[in-house]
XYZ file of C-alpha atoms in Angstrom:
615
model
C -11.516 -13.244 16.088
C -12.758 -10.157 14.400
C -12.677 -6.424 14.725
C -15.438 -6.953 15.892
C -16.423 -10.579 15.214
C -19.551 -11.020 13.186
C -19.584 -14.523 11.812
C -22.967 -15.531 10.411
C -24.573 -18.827 11.331
C -23.869 -21.787 9.085
C -26.535 -22.087 6.460
C -28.252 -25.426 6.534
C -28.298 -27.348 3.295
C -31.733 -28.145 1.983
C -32.067 -31.754 0.883
C -33.891 -32.365 -2.322
C -36.420 -35.184 -2.422
C -38.697 -36.628 -5.036
C -40.618 -39.673 -6.117
C -39.219 -42.196 -8.526
C -41.280 -42.450 -11.681
C -41.093 -45.195 -14.266
C -41.136 -43.688 -17.709
C -41.304 -45.438 -21.040
C -39.372 -43.301 -23.464
C -41.653 -41.584 -25.929
C -44.912 -42.677 -24.237
C -45.204 -40.396 -21.225
C -44.352 -36.726 -20.895
C -43.515 -35.768 -17.327
C -44.875 -32.532 -15.865
C -42.155 -29.970 -15.261
C -42.592 -30.321 -11.511
C -41.693 -34.038 -11.668
C -38.889 -34.010 -14.207
C -35.356 -35.080 -13.300
C -32.851 -32.274 -12.653
C -31.742 -30.716 -15.894
C -27.948 -30.485 -15.860
C -25.903 -27.530 -17.021
C -22.674 -25.780 -16.093
C -20.391 -22.981 -17.216
C -16.691 -22.679 -16.387
C -14.453 -19.637 -16.048
C -10.794 -20.661 -15.920
C -7.986 -18.172 -15.218
C -4.344 -18.480 -14.223
C -1.658 -16.342 -12.659
C 1.637 -17.559 -14.163
C 5.232 -16.982 -13.196
C 8.552 -18.040 -14.685
C 11.294 -19.781 -12.735
C 13.765 -20.161 -15.556
C 13.912 -20.694 -19.273
C 10.734 -22.419 -20.401
C 9.376 -23.463 -17.012
C 7.523 -22.071 -14.030
C 4.454 -22.317 -11.873
C 0.940 -21.009 -11.818
C -2.128 -20.523 -9.661
C -5.338 -21.621 -11.344
C -8.814 -20.381 -10.465
C -11.861 -22.326 -11.655
C -15.258 -20.703 -11.177
C -18.025 -23.305 -11.593
C -21.491 -21.925 -12.342
C -24.535 -24.167 -12.212
C -26.743 -23.304 -15.201
C -29.103 -26.240 -14.636
C -31.364 -27.337 -11.799
C -30.133 -27.292 -8.215
C -27.706 -30.087 -7.340
C -26.557 -31.521 -4.024
C -23.086 -32.827 -4.773
C -20.605 -32.452 -7.592
C -17.448 -33.735 -9.241
C -15.503 -31.576 -11.675
C -13.040 -33.109 -14.160
C -10.681 -31.668 -16.724
C -7.338 -32.437 -18.366
C -4.273 -30.284 -18.872
C -3.555 -29.951 -22.609
C 0.110 -28.949 -22.382
C 1.774 -31.386 -20.003
C 1.202 -29.276 -16.905
C 1.184 -30.928 -13.497
C -1.045 -30.352 -10.479
C 0.645 -29.727 -7.089
C -1.983 -28.685 -4.529
C -5.468 -27.196 -4.329
C -8.119 -25.761 -2.038
C -11.914 -25.382 -1.746
C -12.360 -29.007 -2.976
C -10.877 -32.471 -2.586
C -8.354 -32.669 -5.404
C -6.657 -35.593 -7.104
C -4.618 -35.940 -10.272
C -3.405 -38.738 -12.506
C -1.043 -37.497 -15.160
C -2.809 -34.727 -17.038
C -6.255 -35.653 -15.663
C -7.476 -33.612 -12.693
C -10.520 -34.225 -10.474
C -12.089 -31.933 -7.874
C -14.934 -33.130 -5.649
C -17.163 -31.052 -3.424
C -16.605 -30.488 0.277
C -19.456 -30.516 2.793
C -19.644 -26.745 2.875
C -19.931 -26.254 -0.910
C -21.653 -29.397 -2.157
C -25.029 -27.651 -2.654
C -25.179 -25.508 -5.758
C -28.428 -23.729 -6.524
C -29.542 -22.789 -10.009
C -27.445 -19.847 -11.196
C -25.035 -20.146 -8.287
C -21.249 -20.310 -8.526
C -18.367 -21.561 -6.454
C -14.682 -20.776 -6.853
C -11.924 -23.397 -6.629
C -8.192 -22.878 -6.685
C -5.008 -24.849 -7.191
C -1.310 -24.532 -7.872
C 0.521 -26.254 -10.719
C 3.705 -26.417 -12.751
C 4.220 -25.810 -16.483
C 6.985 -26.468 -18.991
C 7.147 -24.756 -22.349
C 3.761 -23.040 -22.097
C 0.598 -23.083 -20.025
C -2.413 -23.499 -22.364
C -5.867 -23.600 -20.807
C -7.952 -26.771 -20.660
C -10.695 -26.708 -23.281
C -13.110 -29.255 -21.826
C -14.623 -29.580 -18.364
C -17.287 -31.936 -17.051
C -19.474 -31.549 -13.985
C -21.045 -34.853 -12.939
C -20.436 -36.184 -16.428
C -22.034 -33.223 -18.186
C -19.869 -31.186 -20.557
C -19.730 -27.557 -19.441
C -19.583 -24.435 -21.505
C -16.565 -22.193 -21.003
C -17.351 -18.526 -20.760
C -20.801 -19.232 -22.228
C -19.420 -21.071 -25.284
C -19.889 -24.812 -25.706
C -16.478 -26.445 -26.293
C -16.099 -28.449 -29.484
C -13.993 -31.116 -27.843
C -15.619 -33.965 -25.992
C -14.755 -34.502 -22.330
C -11.297 -35.925 -21.930
C -12.177 -37.895 -18.836
C -15.425 -39.474 -17.696
C -17.101 -37.920 -14.686
C -18.322 -39.573 -11.567
C -22.072 -40.281 -11.572
C -22.566 -38.623 -8.214
C -24.987 -35.730 -7.918
C -23.492 -32.321 -7.659
C -23.974 -28.959 -6.006
C -22.305 -25.864 -4.658
C -23.312 -22.800 -2.658
C -25.369 -20.039 -4.120
C -23.686 -16.745 -4.669
C -25.674 -15.216 -1.852
C -25.013 -18.012 0.604
C -22.565 -17.245 3.369
C -22.238 -20.293 5.583
C -19.728 -19.149 8.159
C -17.097 -20.876 10.131
C -18.122 -22.036 13.500
C -15.969 -20.336 16.068
C -13.316 -22.909 15.251
C -10.655 -21.839 12.773
C -10.888 -25.198 11.067
C -14.190 -24.195 9.539
C -14.485 -24.635 5.826
C -15.073 -21.799 3.387
C -18.376 -20.971 1.843
C -19.567 -19.301 -1.291
C -17.632 -16.583 -2.988
C -18.348 -13.174 -1.418
C -20.863 -10.861 -2.951
C -19.516 -7.985 -5.041
C -20.127 -5.572 -2.180
C -17.377 -7.237 -0.131
C -14.848 -7.604 -2.919
C -11.725 -5.430 -2.767
C -11.074 -2.687 -5.253
C -7.769 -3.638 -6.892
C -4.990 -1.175 -6.173
C -6.968 0.804 -3.584
C -6.145 0.507 0.100
C -8.769 1.396 2.693
C -7.925 3.910 5.409
C -8.213 1.388 8.247
C -7.903 -2.279 7.245
C -9.342 -3.397 10.588
C -12.541 -1.386 10.314
C -15.524 -3.671 9.806
C -13.246 -6.681 9.322
C -12.874 -10.095 10.852
C -9.460 -11.342 11.950
C -7.634 -14.470 10.836
C -7.540 -17.216 13.470
C -4.289 -19.177 13.336
C -5.401 -22.818 13.648
C -2.069 -23.928 15.124
C -2.127 -21.377 17.945
C -5.857 -21.935 18.410
C -5.348 -25.647 18.991
C -2.611 -24.996 21.563
C -4.762 -22.424 23.343
C -7.751 -24.760 23.436
C -5.581 -27.527 24.922
C -5.214 -25.526 28.167
C -8.162 -25.675 30.568
C -10.434 -22.706 29.827
C -8.515 -21.852 26.673
C -11.556 -22.237 24.442
C -12.705 -18.849 25.736
C -9.984 -17.144 23.707
C -8.789 -19.751 21.211
C -10.760 -18.144 18.397
C -9.294 -14.670 18.820
C -7.196 -13.411 15.936
C -3.435 -13.404 16.549
C -0.496 -12.617 14.293
C 1.761 -15.189 12.650
C 5.489 -14.640 13.230
C 7.811 -15.174 10.275
C 10.936 -15.131 12.419
C 13.317 -17.056 10.135
C 13.623 -18.058 6.511
C 12.350 -21.587 7.167
C 9.089 -20.176 8.559
C 8.113 -19.036 5.059
C 7.786 -22.604 3.803
C 6.855 -24.115 7.155
C 8.956 -26.297 9.414
C 7.851 -29.835 10.208
C 8.237 -30.611 13.882
C 9.181 -27.043 14.755
C 9.327 -26.357 18.481
C 8.025 -22.821 17.997
C 5.552 -20.943 15.834
C 4.072 -24.081 14.297
C 4.735 -25.925 11.065
C 2.420 -24.087 8.671
C 4.170 -21.862 6.151
C 3.084 -18.454 4.872
C 1.144 -19.887 1.949
C -0.577 -22.393 4.248
C -1.731 -19.567 6.490
C -2.910 -17.431 3.596
C -4.836 -20.359 2.110
C -6.487 -20.911 5.484
C -7.200 -17.176 5.755
C -8.837 -17.333 2.322
C -11.009 -20.216 3.514
C -12.020 -18.271 6.610
C -12.750 -15.242 4.433
C -15.040 -17.292 2.193
C -16.699 -18.836 5.254
C -18.111 -15.544 6.501
C -19.149 -12.126 5.313
C -17.136 -8.959 4.953
C -13.380 -8.328 4.894
C -10.804 -10.414 6.737
C -7.454 -9.209 8.134
C -4.484 -11.589 8.316
C -1.483 -10.303 10.326
C 2.142 -11.350 9.822
C 5.219 -10.239 11.744
C 8.181 -9.599 9.428
C 11.054 -10.301 11.806
C 14.415 -11.446 10.498
C 16.719 -8.465 9.985
C 20.446 -9.090 9.800
C 21.899 -8.648 13.283
C 18.353 -8.706 14.655
C 17.516 -7.274 18.072
C 21.029 -6.055 18.715
C 20.538 -5.292 22.420
C 19.035 -8.640 23.441
C 19.936 -12.304 23.152
C 16.744 -14.397 23.326
C 15.457 -12.898 20.081
C 18.711 -12.822 18.118
C 18.063 -14.121 14.621
C 19.684 -16.370 12.078
C 21.266 -13.672 9.890
C 24.615 -12.111 10.679
C 25.218 -8.374 10.787
C 26.466 -8.324 7.177
C 23.816 -10.563 5.601
C 21.499 -7.905 4.189
C 21.636 -9.501 0.688
C 20.288 -12.777 2.124
C 17.568 -10.878 3.976
C 16.440 -9.366 0.692
C 16.691 -12.375 -1.631
C 15.934 -15.297 0.691
C 13.455 -13.668 3.073
C 11.641 -10.563 1.799
C 11.484 -11.524 -1.890
C 9.800 -14.913 -1.251
C 7.351 -13.334 1.206
C 6.403 -10.672 -1.332
C 6.012 -13.272 -4.083
C 3.579 -15.293 -1.973
C 1.580 -12.357 -0.604
C 1.317 -10.930 -4.111
C -0.430 -13.967 -5.582
C -3.707 -13.000 -7.237
C -5.733 -15.510 -5.261
C -5.031 -13.599 -2.044
C -6.350 -10.285 -3.377
C -9.597 -10.501 -1.328
C -7.612 -10.537 1.939
C -6.350 -7.539 3.874
C -2.802 -8.555 4.777
C -1.125 -6.583 7.568
C 2.670 -6.733 7.780
C 4.140 -5.802 11.175
C 7.616 -4.743 10.072
C 10.646 -5.633 12.188
C 9.988 -5.165 15.876
C 12.658 -3.871 18.280
C 15.032 -2.697 15.563
C 15.076 1.004 14.714
C 14.708 2.247 18.327
C 17.950 0.415 19.152
C 19.701 2.775 16.727
C 18.556 5.676 18.915
C 18.954 4.354 22.445
C 21.549 1.566 22.418
C 24.484 2.688 20.278
C 26.761 1.961 23.252
C 26.205 -1.733 22.497
C 28.734 -2.801 19.807
C 26.285 -4.846 17.749
C 23.808 -1.946 17.635
C 26.599 0.439 16.651
C 27.513 -1.922 13.816
C 23.941 -2.080 12.519
C 23.781 1.696 12.635
C 27.036 2.183 10.729
C 26.416 -0.462 8.056
C 22.798 0.605 7.485
C 21.502 -2.951 7.761
C 18.383 -2.061 9.718
C 17.481 1.067 7.764
C 18.108 -0.501 4.352
C 16.460 -3.789 5.299
C 13.289 -2.116 6.509
C 13.203 0.231 3.519
C 13.502 -2.748 1.187
C 10.718 -4.623 2.994
C 8.426 -1.580 2.924
C 9.056 -1.058 -0.787
C 8.470 -4.682 -1.803
C 5.453 -5.322 0.408
C 3.933 -1.862 0.009
C 3.721 -2.398 -3.747
C 1.160 -5.171 -3.200
C -2.313 -3.574 -3.337
C -3.786 -5.484 -0.387
C -0.762 -5.408 1.968
C -0.708 -2.827 4.769
C 2.670 -2.061 6.373
C 2.821 -1.081 10.062
C 6.313 -0.319 11.407
C 7.073 -1.326 14.973
C 7.648 1.762 17.121
C 8.676 0.237 20.462
C 6.678 1.464 23.485
C 6.416 4.384 25.852
C 8.840 2.829 28.343
C 11.521 2.824 25.653
C 11.221 5.992 23.589
C 8.842 8.072 25.691
C 11.602 10.413 26.906
C 12.247 13.654 25.007
C 15.770 12.534 24.125
C 14.390 9.439 22.332
C 10.963 10.571 21.121
C 11.901 12.962 18.296
C 15.077 11.142 17.182
C 13.080 7.914 16.820
C 10.608 9.616 14.487
C 13.537 10.885 12.416
C 15.043 7.400 12.229
C 11.718 5.895 11.144
C 11.472 8.447 8.339
C 15.012 7.544 7.249
C 14.034 3.883 6.931
C 10.731 4.686 5.221
C 12.514 6.363 2.301
C 15.447 3.935 2.019
C 16.003 1.446 -0.799
C 13.522 3.112 -3.139
C 10.665 3.220 -0.645
C 8.513 6.259 0.191
C 6.351 7.198 3.156
C 3.365 6.093 1.066
C 4.427 2.501 1.784
C 3.835 3.045 5.513
C 0.205 2.613 6.487
C 0.852 2.979 10.177
C 2.866 2.088 13.265
C 2.421 -0.315 16.159
C 3.403 0.099 19.795
C 3.885 -2.384 22.644
C 4.517 -5.345 20.335
C 5.144 -8.404 22.538
C 5.373 -6.086 25.545
C 3.434 -5.551 28.753
C 2.897 -1.787 29.083
C -0.652 -0.892 30.116
C -2.855 0.511 27.379
C -4.287 3.077 29.804
C -3.335 3.763 33.432
C -6.769 4.604 34.852
C -5.755 6.216 38.153
C -3.183 8.834 37.153
C -1.956 10.750 34.114
C 1.304 12.489 33.334
C -0.077 15.727 34.807
C -1.139 14.240 38.152
C 0.528 15.841 41.180
C 0.991 14.237 44.603
C 2.417 15.972 47.644
C 3.607 18.874 45.493
C 5.451 16.591 43.062
C 4.527 15.531 39.551
C 4.089 11.931 38.513
C 7.188 12.291 36.329
C 9.315 12.556 39.467
C 8.342 9.090 40.675
C 10.847 6.276 40.428
C 8.475 4.236 38.232
C 7.822 6.968 35.609
C 11.413 8.251 35.882
C 10.826 11.556 34.057
C 9.175 9.890 31.094
C 6.604 12.030 29.251
C 4.035 9.204 29.162
C 2.566 6.746 31.639
C 0.768 4.379 29.236
C 0.669 3.195 25.637
C -2.407 4.980 24.344
C -1.301 8.485 25.275
C 2.144 7.683 23.884
C 0.796 6.240 20.619
C -1.449 9.241 20.010
C 1.360 11.716 20.664
C 3.911 9.759 18.646
C 1.485 9.623 15.734
C 1.387 13.432 15.702
C 5.178 13.577 15.781
C 5.426 11.161 12.859
C 3.055 13.308 10.823
C 5.322 16.288 11.507
C 8.190 14.207 10.134
C 6.369 13.766 6.822
C 4.197 10.684 7.238
C 0.597 10.809 6.035
C -1.913 12.698 8.200
C -4.042 9.553 7.930
C -1.349 7.295 9.377
C -2.846 4.972 11.978
C -1.557 3.330 15.155
C -1.967 -0.172 16.535
C -1.475 -1.232 20.145
C -0.634 -4.823 21.054
C -2.928 -5.621 23.980
C -2.348 -9.354 24.104
C -0.607 -9.378 27.499
C -1.095 -5.980 29.124
C -4.399 -6.402 30.973
C -2.881 -6.768 34.457
C -6.068 -8.030 36.065
C -6.502 -10.464 38.909
C -6.431 -9.813 42.637
C -3.316 -7.591 42.430
C -5.027 -5.025 40.182
C -5.716 -1.723 42.004
C -9.354 -0.667 42.094
C -8.810 3.014 42.907
C -6.122 5.640 43.170
C -3.928 5.520 46.245
C -4.554 8.043 49.013
C -0.850 8.313 49.835
C 0.808 11.724 49.587
C 4.226 10.121 49.013
C 4.840 10.131 45.256
C 6.463 6.695 44.914
C 3.957 5.065 47.243
C 1.087 6.679 45.358
C 2.317 5.450 41.985
C 3.155 1.934 43.144
C -0.247 1.530 44.801
C -2.141 3.070 41.844
C -0.481 1.623 38.750
C -2.057 -1.411 37.100
C 1.233 -2.359 35.397
C 2.629 -4.573 38.147
C 6.098 -5.185 36.724
C 9.087 -4.659 38.985
C 10.543 -2.276 36.399
C 9.224 -0.945 33.090
C 12.362 -2.294 31.416
C 11.390 -5.896 32.184
C 10.080 -7.627 29.055
C 10.425 -11.397 29.342
C 7.548 -13.706 30.393
C 6.355 -11.334 33.099
C 4.886 -12.848 36.231
C 1.381 -11.622 37.083
C 0.544 -10.383 33.581
C -2.865 -10.931 32.022
C -4.531 -10.787 28.646
C -5.635 -7.277 27.776
C -8.330 -5.659 25.667
C -9.675 -7.973 22.989
C -8.882 -7.002 19.408
C -11.197 -4.312 18.049
C -11.060 -1.507 15.525
C -11.147 2.251 16.145
C -10.940 2.121 19.962
C -9.638 5.698 20.338
C -8.620 8.731 18.301
C -5.769 7.902 15.934
C -5.748 4.223 16.932
C -6.663 1.877 14.076
C -7.066 -1.129 16.375
C -6.155 -2.983 19.503
C -4.523 -6.196 18.245
C -3.054 -9.413 19.592
C 0.227 -9.521 17.691
C 2.093 -11.564 20.289
C 0.015 -14.758 20.625
C -0.611 -15.254 24.350
C 1.328 -18.237 25.633
C 4.193 -17.967 23.146
C 7.342 -17.601 25.225
C 9.560 -14.511 25.098
C 12.650 -16.618 25.792
C 13.915 -19.555 27.821
C 14.530 -19.295 31.567
C 17.818 -21.137 31.127
C 20.007 -22.160 28.224
C 18.199 -24.576 25.879
C 20.192 -25.702 22.824
C 18.119 -25.429 19.644
C 18.425 -25.207 15.876
C 16.314 -22.060 15.477
C 18.900 -19.442 16.361
C 17.213 -18.671 19.694
C 19.697 -17.490 22.304
C 19.544 -17.350 26.095
C 19.008 -13.926 27.657
C 19.436 -13.497 31.414
C 16.460 -11.118 31.369
C 14.370 -14.306 31.037
C 15.995 -15.851 34.117
C 13.874 -15.220 37.256
C 16.983 -15.366 39.462
C 18.884 -12.660 37.569
C 19.273 -9.395 39.467
C 19.275 -7.248 36.345
C 21.466 -4.654 34.671
C 21.444 -0.970 33.766
C 18.569 -1.497 31.294
C 16.177 -2.447 34.097
C 17.682 -0.468 36.949
C 19.473 -3.545 38.334
C 16.197 -5.085 39.455
C 14.989 -8.667 39.385
C 13.575 -9.606 35.995
C 10.111 -10.676 37.127
C 10.272 -13.522 34.585
C 8.408 -16.799 35.004
C 10.445 -19.965 35.609
C 10.605 -23.031 33.342
C 10.011 -21.123 30.116
C 10.810 -22.689 26.708
C 12.667 -20.928 23.877
C 11.130 -17.832 22.334
C 8.092 -18.573 20.212
C 7.422 -21.994 21.754
C 4.101 -22.446 23.547
C 4.283 -22.009 27.328
C 1.095 -23.500 28.870
C 1.788 -22.249 32.405
C 2.133 -18.689 31.165
C -1.024 -19.017 29.072
C -3.000 -20.199 32.099
C -1.745 -17.245 34.160
C -2.570 -14.791 31.385
C -6.138 -16.086 31.359
C -6.436 -15.908 35.151
C -5.240 -12.280 35.178
C -7.086 -11.130 32.067
C -8.630 -7.669 32.118
C -11.363 -7.265 31.081
C -11.893 -10.623 32.817
C -12.762 -13.651 30.700
C -16.302 -14.938 30.977
C-alpha cells in the first residue's frame, strides 16, 4: 500500500509484426520500412565490492542494457567473468551460470525494449584476488559496446537466437495490487534519490512496500484481499531473521536482503518513491517488563547485538543497489520507556545500570543513520504509558541520552513513533482532556486516571514539542501505528454519552473498548484503524501499519518454541491481571500462537471491527 497508493496501470506490450520477404543477397535492396530489425546494444557495468578477508570478498553488480538498435521483443544477455569470479544470485532477469559464463534472460515485464531504451539488472557474486570487469557482452548474439566503446574482444559465449527487448526508459508498468508483481523500467531521473540527502518526510508522495509473505497470509482469510496489499513493516526480531529462517513459525522465511530486493522490484514496477519499513527489535535483555516479547540476547550481550545484529543489518541496507529506496527503521520498541517507569522490575533496573538499552540504541542510530536513504524513528511508547507528567518529561530526557550515545547525534533521529503494536485510539472523537462532566474533569475518570492525554494524536503532537525542547530537530516527525486501533463494529459509540456521572460518561463515550488501557495482548473487539497515509495531521509524518494485523502479540498458553518467545500471562484470557493493568482481566483472545505468528481468528475480527469500515 502507499501513502497514498498510486500505482499506474500495467503498460501493454506492443507486438511487432511483419511480412517475410525472400531476398537474394546483392540483388534486391529492401526499403527501410521492410528491413529486418537492426541490432545494437550498449552496456554499463558497475560493481559495489566489499572485502571479507585477505584477498576475497563479495560484490553487487549492476548491468544497464541499452538498446541502440531497432525495437526488440525479447532478449538474452551473456557475458563471462574474466577473473574467476562466481555468480550467486540475481534479480530483474532469469539468471544462470556455468563456471565463468553468465546468462540473463528477460522476464515478461521487461522483455520489450524500445529503441534507445534501457533496463537495469542486478546480481551478487564472489571474487578472489581481484574483481576485474567483463570486457565483452552479447545481446541476442550481437556484441555490445561498453560505455559507447566497441570491445576488441570477441564474445566469450554464444548468445541465444531469441529476439530481445526491454522496457523503454519512460515506461512504468506497475505492479498489479499483488505484491508479487514484477518490476518495470528504471525510474525516470525525476524520481531518483539525491545521494546523501534525506527528504523531510519519507512517506510524503511515496508508495509503501507490501510484504509478500504477510500479504499471502492475509489473503488466505476470507475477505483478506481487501487489505492484503496494504504496506506493513517487517520485524527483524532475532539474528536469524536477517538471513531468513526456513520453516519459521513467525514473521516468515524471507531475510532482510530478500525483502529489500522485493522492495526494489516493487519500486521499479511503479512510479515515484517507495518506503520499506523494518522494525529493529533485538536489544539485549529486550522488553524487560514483559515475557512474551523477551528476546534471544541476555542482559550482558551488547557486543553480540552490535556485531551479529546491527552490523549485518547496516551492511545490507547500505548496499548501493538499494539507494533508490526510502528505508525506515523503527528502532527498538518498548525499551527506553521501561527505564523511566519500571525500574522496580529487576531486569529493567539491570538494563538501566549497565546501559545496554541506551548504548544499543545509540549504536543502532549511529550505524543506520549514516546510510543516506535510511530514516530512523525511535519508538516512544504510547499515551497510556508515558502520558503522565511524571513520565512525559523524563522519557524525553532518556531518549536524548540514547540519541547521543555510542557516537550518535540527534541528527541520526528522523522522528519517533507512538502506539507501535498497541491499541490506543488515534483520536477519541467524543471527549478531550478538557471535557468536564458533572463538575469533574475527564482526568478524574477511572479510565483516564489523571493522564494528560486521552488519545495518541494529541499525545504524539505534544510529545514532539517536548522532544524539540530537549534538543531534537524542529523538523522531527511523528508516526502513529494505526494497524489495530480502529475499534469499529457494533460496540463503537456513535455519540457522546448524556450521563452526568464521570465514569459512566467516559465508558459510554470512549471508542477504545479495552477493559484497561494497560492491556496490550491480542485484544478482543479490536479493529483495523486508519489506513496508512502521509501528513494526516500537524507534526505527524504518517499513519502506518507497523504491527501487521493478524500477527500475534503472544501465546494464550505456554507453547515451547525455538525463537526465544516466552509466555506472558497478560496474553491469557483467564488471567485476572496485576498492578500494571489495575488487576483487571486481560481482554486477550483465546487460542493465540506465539508472538509474531499469524493468528487467522484475530485477523478476521480485526477486519470485522475495522474503522473506517472495509468496503
